[in-house]
mmCIF file with all atom_site columns, C-alpha atoms in Angstrom:
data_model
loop_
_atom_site.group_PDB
_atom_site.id
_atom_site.type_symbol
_atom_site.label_atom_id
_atom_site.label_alt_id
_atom_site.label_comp_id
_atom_site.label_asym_id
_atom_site.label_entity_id
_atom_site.label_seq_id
_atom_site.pdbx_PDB_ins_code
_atom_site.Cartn_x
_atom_site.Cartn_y
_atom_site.Cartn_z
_atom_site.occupancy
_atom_site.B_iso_or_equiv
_atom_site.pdbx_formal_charge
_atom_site.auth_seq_id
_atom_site.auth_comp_id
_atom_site.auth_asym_id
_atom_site.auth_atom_id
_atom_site.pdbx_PDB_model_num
ATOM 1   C CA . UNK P 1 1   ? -24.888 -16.285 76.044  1.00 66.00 ? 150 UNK P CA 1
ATOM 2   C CA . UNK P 1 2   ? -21.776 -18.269 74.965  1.00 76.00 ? 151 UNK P CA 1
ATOM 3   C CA . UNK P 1 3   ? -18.411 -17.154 75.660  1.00 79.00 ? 152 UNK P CA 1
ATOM 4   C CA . UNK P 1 4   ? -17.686 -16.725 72.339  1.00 79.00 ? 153 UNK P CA 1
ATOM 5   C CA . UNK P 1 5   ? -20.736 -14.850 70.985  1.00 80.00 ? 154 UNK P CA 1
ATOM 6   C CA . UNK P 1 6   ? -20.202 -12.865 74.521  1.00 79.00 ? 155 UNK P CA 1
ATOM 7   C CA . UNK P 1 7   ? -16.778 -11.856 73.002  1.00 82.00 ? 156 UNK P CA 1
ATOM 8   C CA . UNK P 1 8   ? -18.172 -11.450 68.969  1.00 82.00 ? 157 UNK P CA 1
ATOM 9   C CA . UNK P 1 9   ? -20.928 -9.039  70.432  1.00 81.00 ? 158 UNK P CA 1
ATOM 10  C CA . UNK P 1 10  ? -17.389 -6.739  72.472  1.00 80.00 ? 159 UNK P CA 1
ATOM 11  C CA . UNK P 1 11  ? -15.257 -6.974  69.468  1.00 80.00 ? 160 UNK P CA 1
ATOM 12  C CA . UNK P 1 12  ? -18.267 -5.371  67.524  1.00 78.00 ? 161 UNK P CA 1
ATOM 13  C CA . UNK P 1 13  ? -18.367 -2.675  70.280  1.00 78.00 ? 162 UNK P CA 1
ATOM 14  C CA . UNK P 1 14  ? -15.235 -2.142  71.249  1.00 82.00 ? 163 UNK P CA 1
ATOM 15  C CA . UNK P 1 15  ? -13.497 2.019   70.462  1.00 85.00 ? 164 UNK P CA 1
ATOM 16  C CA . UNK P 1 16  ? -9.933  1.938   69.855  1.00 85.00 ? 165 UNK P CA 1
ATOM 17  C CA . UNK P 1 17  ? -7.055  4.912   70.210  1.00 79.00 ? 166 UNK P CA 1
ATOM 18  C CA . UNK P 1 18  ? -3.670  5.068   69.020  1.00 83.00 ? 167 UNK P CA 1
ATOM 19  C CA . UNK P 1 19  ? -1.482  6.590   71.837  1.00 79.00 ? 168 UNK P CA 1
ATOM 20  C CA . UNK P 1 20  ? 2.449   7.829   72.434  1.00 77.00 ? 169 UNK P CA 1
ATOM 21  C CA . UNK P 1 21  ? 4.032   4.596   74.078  1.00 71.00 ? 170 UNK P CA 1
ATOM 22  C CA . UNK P 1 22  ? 7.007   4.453   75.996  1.00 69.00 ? 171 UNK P CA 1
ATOM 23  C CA . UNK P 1 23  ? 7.940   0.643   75.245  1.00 60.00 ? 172 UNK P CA 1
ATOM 24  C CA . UNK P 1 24  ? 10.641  -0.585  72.663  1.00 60.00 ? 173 UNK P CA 1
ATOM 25  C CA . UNK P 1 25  ? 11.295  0.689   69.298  1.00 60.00 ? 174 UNK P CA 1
ATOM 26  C CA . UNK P 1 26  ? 13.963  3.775   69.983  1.00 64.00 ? 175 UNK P CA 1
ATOM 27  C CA . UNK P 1 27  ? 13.379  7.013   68.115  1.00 66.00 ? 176 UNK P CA 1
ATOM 28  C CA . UNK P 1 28  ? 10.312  4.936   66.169  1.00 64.00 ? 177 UNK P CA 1
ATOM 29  C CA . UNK P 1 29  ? 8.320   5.622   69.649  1.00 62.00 ? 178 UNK P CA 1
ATOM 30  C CA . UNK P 1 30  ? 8.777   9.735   69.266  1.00 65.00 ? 179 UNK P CA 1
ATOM 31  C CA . UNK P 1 31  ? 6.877   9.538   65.565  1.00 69.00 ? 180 UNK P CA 1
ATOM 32  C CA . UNK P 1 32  ? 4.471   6.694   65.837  1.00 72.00 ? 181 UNK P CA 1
ATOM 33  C CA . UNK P 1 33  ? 1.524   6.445   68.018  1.00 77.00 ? 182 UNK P CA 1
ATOM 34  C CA . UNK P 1 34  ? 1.956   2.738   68.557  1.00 77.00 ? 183 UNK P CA 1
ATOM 35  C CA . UNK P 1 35  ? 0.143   2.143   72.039  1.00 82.00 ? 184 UNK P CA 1
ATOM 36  C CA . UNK P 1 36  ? -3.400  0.994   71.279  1.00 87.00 ? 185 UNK P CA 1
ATOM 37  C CA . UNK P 1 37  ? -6.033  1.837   74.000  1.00 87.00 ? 186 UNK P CA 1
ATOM 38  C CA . UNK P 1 38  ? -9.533  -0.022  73.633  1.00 89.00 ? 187 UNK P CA 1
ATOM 39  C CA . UNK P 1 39  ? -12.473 0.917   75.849  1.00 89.00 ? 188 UNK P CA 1
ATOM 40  C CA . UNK P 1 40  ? -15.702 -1.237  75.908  1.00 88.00 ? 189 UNK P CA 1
ATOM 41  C CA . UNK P 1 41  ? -18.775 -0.872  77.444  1.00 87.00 ? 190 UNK P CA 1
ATOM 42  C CA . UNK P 1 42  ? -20.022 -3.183  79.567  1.00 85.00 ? 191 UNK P CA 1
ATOM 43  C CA . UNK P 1 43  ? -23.478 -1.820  79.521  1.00 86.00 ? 192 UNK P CA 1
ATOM 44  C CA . UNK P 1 44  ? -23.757 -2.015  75.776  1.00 84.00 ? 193 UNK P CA 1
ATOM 45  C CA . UNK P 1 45  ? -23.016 -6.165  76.337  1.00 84.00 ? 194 UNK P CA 1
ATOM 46  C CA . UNK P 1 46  ? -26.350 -6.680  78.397  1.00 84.00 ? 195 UNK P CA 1
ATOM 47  C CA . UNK P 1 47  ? -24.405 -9.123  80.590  1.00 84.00 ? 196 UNK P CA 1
ATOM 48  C CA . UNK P 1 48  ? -26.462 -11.210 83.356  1.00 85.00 ? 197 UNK P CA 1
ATOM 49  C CA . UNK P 1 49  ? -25.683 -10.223 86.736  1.00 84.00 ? 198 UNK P CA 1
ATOM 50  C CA . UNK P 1 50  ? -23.563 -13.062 88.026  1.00 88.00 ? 199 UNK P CA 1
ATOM 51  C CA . UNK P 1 51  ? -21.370 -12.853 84.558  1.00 86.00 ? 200 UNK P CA 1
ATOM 52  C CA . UNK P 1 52  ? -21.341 -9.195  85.072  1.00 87.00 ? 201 UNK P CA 1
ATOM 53  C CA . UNK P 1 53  ? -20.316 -9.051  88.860  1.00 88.00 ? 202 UNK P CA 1
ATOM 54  C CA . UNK P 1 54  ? -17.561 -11.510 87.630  1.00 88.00 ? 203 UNK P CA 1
ATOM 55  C CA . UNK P 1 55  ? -16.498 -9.302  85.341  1.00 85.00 ? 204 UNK P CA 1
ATOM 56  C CA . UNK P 1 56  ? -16.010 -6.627  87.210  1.00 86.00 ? 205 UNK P CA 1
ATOM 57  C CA . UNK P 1 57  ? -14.093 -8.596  89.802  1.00 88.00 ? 206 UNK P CA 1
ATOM 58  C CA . UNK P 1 58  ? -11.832 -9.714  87.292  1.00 86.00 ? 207 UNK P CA 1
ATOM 59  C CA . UNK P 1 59  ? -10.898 -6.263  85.845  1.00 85.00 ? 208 UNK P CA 1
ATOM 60  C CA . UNK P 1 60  ? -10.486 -4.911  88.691  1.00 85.00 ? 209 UNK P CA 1
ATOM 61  C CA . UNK P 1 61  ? -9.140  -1.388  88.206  1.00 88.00 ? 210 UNK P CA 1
ATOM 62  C CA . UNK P 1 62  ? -9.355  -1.794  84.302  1.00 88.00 ? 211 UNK P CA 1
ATOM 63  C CA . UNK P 1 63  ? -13.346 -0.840  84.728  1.00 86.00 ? 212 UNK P CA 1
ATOM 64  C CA . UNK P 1 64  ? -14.266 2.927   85.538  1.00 86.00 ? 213 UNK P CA 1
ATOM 65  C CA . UNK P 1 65  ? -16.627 4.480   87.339  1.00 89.00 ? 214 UNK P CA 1
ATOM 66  C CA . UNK P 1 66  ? -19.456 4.438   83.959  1.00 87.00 ? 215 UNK P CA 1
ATOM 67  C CA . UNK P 1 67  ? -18.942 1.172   82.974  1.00 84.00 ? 216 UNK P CA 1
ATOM 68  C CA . UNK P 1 68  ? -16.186 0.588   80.978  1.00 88.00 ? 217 UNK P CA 1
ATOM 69  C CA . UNK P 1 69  ? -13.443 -1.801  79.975  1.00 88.00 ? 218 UNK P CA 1
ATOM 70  C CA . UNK P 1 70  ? -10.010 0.321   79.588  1.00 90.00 ? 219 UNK P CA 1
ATOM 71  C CA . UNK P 1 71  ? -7.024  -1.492  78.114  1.00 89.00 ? 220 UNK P CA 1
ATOM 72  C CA . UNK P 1 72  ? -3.940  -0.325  76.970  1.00 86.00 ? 221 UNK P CA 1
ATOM 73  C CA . UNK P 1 73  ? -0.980  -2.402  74.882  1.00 87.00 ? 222 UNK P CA 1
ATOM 74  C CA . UNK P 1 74  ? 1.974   -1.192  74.180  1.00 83.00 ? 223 UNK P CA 1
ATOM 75  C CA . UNK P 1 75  ? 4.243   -4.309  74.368  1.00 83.00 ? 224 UNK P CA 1
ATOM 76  C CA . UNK P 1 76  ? 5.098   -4.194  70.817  1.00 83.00 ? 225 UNK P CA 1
ATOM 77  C CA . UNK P 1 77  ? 7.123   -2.149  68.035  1.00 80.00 ? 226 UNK P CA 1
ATOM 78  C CA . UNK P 1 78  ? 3.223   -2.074  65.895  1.00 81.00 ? 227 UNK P CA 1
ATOM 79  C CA . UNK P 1 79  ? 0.358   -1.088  66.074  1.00 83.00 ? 228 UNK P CA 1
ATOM 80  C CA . UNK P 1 80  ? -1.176  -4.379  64.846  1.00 87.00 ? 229 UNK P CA 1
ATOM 81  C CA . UNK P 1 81  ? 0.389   -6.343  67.102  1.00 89.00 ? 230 UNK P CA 1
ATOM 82  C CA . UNK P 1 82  ? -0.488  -3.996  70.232  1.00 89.00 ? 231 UNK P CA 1
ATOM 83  C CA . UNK P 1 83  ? -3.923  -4.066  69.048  1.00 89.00 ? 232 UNK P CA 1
ATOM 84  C CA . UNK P 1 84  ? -3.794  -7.995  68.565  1.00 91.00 ? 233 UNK P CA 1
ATOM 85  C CA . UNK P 1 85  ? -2.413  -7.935  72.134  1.00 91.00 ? 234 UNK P CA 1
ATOM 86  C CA . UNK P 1 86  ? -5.435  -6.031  73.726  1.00 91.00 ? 235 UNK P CA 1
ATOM 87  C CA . UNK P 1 87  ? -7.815  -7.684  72.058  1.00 91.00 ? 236 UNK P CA 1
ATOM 88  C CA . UNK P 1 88  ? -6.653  -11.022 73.167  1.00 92.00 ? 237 UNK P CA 1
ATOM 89  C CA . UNK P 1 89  ? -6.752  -10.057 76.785  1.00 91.00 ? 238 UNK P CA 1
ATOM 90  C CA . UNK P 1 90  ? -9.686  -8.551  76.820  1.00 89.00 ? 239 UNK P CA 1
ATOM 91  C CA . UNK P 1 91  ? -11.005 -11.892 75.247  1.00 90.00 ? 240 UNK P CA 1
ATOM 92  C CA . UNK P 1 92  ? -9.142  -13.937 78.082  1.00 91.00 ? 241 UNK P CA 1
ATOM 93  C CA . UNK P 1 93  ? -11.106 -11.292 80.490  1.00 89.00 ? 242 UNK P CA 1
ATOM 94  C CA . UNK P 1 94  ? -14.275 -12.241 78.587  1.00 88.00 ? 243 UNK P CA 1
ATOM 95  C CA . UNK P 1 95  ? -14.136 -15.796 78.316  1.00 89.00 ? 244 UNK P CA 1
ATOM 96  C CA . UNK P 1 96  ? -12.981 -16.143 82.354  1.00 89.00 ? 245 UNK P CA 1
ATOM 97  C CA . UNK P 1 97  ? -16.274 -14.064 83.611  1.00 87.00 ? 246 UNK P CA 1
ATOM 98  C CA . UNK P 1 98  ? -18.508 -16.042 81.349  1.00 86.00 ? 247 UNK P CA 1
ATOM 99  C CA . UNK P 1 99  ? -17.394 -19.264 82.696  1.00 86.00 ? 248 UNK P CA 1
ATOM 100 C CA . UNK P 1 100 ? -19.213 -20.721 85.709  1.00 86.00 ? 249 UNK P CA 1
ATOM 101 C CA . UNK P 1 101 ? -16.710 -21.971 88.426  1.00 84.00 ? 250 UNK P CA 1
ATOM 102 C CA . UNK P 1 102 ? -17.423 -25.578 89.580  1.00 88.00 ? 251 UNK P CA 1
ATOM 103 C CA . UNK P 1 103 ? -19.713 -25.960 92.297  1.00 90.00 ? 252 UNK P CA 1
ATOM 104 C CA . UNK P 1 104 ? -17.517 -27.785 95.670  1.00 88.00 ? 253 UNK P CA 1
ATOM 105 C CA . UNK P 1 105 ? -19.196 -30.819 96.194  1.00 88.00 ? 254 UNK P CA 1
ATOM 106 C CA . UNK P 1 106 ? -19.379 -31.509 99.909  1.00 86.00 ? 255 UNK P CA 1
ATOM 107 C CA . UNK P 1 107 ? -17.484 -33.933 101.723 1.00 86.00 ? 256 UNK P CA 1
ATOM 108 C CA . UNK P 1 108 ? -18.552 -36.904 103.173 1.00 87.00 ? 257 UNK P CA 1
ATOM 109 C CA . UNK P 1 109 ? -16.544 -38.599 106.317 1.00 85.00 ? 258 UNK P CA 1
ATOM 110 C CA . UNK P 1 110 ? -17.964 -42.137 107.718 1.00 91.00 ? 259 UNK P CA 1
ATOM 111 C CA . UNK P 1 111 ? -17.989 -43.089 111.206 1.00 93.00 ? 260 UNK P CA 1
ATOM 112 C CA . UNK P 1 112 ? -14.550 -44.848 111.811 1.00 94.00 ? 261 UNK P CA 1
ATOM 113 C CA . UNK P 1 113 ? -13.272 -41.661 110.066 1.00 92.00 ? 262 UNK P CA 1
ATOM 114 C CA . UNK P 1 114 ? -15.400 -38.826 112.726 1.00 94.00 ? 263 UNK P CA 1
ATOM 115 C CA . UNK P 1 115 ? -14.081 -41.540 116.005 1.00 95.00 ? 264 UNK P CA 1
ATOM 116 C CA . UNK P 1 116 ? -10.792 -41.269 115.182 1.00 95.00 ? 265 UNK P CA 1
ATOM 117 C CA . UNK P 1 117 ? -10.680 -37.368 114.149 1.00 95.00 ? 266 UNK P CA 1
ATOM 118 C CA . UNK P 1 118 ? -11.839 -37.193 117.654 1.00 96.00 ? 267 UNK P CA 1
ATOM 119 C CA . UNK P 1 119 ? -9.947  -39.490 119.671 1.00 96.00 ? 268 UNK P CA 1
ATOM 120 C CA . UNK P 1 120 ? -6.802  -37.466 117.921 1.00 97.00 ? 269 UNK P CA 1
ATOM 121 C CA . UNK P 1 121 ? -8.029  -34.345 118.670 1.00 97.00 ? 270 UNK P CA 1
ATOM 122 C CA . UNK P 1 122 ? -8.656  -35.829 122.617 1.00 97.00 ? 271 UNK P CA 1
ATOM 123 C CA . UNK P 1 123 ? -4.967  -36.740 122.600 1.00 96.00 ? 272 UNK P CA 1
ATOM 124 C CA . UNK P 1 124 ? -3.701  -33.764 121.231 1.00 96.00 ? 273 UNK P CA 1
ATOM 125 C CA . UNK P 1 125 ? -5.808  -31.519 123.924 1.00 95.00 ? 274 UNK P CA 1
ATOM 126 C CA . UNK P 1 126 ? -4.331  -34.481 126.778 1.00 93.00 ? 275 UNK P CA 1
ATOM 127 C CA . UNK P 1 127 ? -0.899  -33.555 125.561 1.00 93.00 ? 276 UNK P CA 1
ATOM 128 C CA . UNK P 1 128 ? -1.001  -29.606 125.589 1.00 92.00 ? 277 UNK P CA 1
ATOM 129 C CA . UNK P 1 129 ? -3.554  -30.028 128.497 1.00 89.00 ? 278 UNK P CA 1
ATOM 130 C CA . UNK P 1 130 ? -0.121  -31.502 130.248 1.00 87.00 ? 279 UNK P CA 1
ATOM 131 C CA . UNK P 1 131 ? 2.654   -28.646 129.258 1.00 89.00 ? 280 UNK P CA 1
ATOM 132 C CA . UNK P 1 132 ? 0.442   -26.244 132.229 1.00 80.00 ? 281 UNK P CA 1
ATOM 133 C CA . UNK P 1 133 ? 2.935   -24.612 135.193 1.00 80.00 ? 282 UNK P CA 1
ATOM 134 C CA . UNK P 1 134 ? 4.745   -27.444 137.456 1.00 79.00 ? 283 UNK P CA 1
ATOM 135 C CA . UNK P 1 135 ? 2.448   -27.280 140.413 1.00 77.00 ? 284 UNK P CA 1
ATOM 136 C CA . UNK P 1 136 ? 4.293   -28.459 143.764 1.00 81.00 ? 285 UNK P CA 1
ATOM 137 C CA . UNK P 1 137 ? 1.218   -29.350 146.019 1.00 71.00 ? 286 UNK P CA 1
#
C-alpha cells in the first residue's frame, strides 16, 4: 500500500475531540474547546508487519496499549488550524513508517587498502607497545 492511500484509508478512520487547551488565545481558551485530540486505530489500517513495527517505533508513546494513534494540537488560537496541525503530523508519522529505509550496501576495500590498514595498526600497537614501565635490567 502507498503512502498516500496508507494515509487516505487513516484520515477516513481517524475520531476527533475538541478539548480545553492551555496554549495562546487569553480568556478565548476558558470558552472555547480549541485543542483537537485525534485517535486512530492502527488495527483498523491492516498495516504489514514491517510498516507496522515501524510505526510503532516512530510513535513511540503516542500509541497505547490497544492500538491506537493519540495526538493532541493545541498550538493554535482555532480549532481548524489545531486540527490541520494534527492531521499533518500524523501524516508525516504515516508517510515515515511506510517508507522503506535504504538498504547499506557493503563496503569493499582492495588489497593495497587491507596492507596498509594493517601495517598502521602494527605501528600504532609498536608505539603504545613502547609507553610500558621503564625497566632497569
Amino acid at each position: 500500500m502507498s503512502a498516500d492511500a496508507l494515509i487516505a484509508r487513516a484520515r477516513s478512520l481517524i475520531e476527533e475531540s475538541f478539548i480545553a487547551s492551555a496554549g495562546p488565545g487569553g480568556q478565548n481558551v476558558n470558552k472555547v474547546a480549541t485543542a483537537v485530540q485525534i485517535r486512530l486505530d492502527v488495527f483498523a489500517l491492516r498495516l504489514t508487519p514491517e510498516v507496522f513495527h515501524r510505526l510503532k517505533e516512530l510513535a513511540g508513546s503516542k500509541m497505547t496499549a490497544k492500538g491506537e494513534i493519540v495526538m493532541t494540537a493545541r498550538s493554535y488560537r482555532t480549532q481548524e488550524q489545531n486540527r490541520e496541525d494534527a492531521r499533518a503530523r500524523l501524516a508525516q508519522l504515516l508517510r515515515e513508517a511506510a517508507t522503506l529505509p535504504a538498504r547499506r550496501a557493503k563496503s569493499r576495500l582492495n588489497r593495497v587498502g587491507k596492507t596498509a590498514r594493517l601495517e598502521t595498526k602494527k605501528n600504532r600497537g609498536a608505539v603504545k607497545a613502547g609507553r610500558g614501565k621503564v625497566r632497569l635490567d
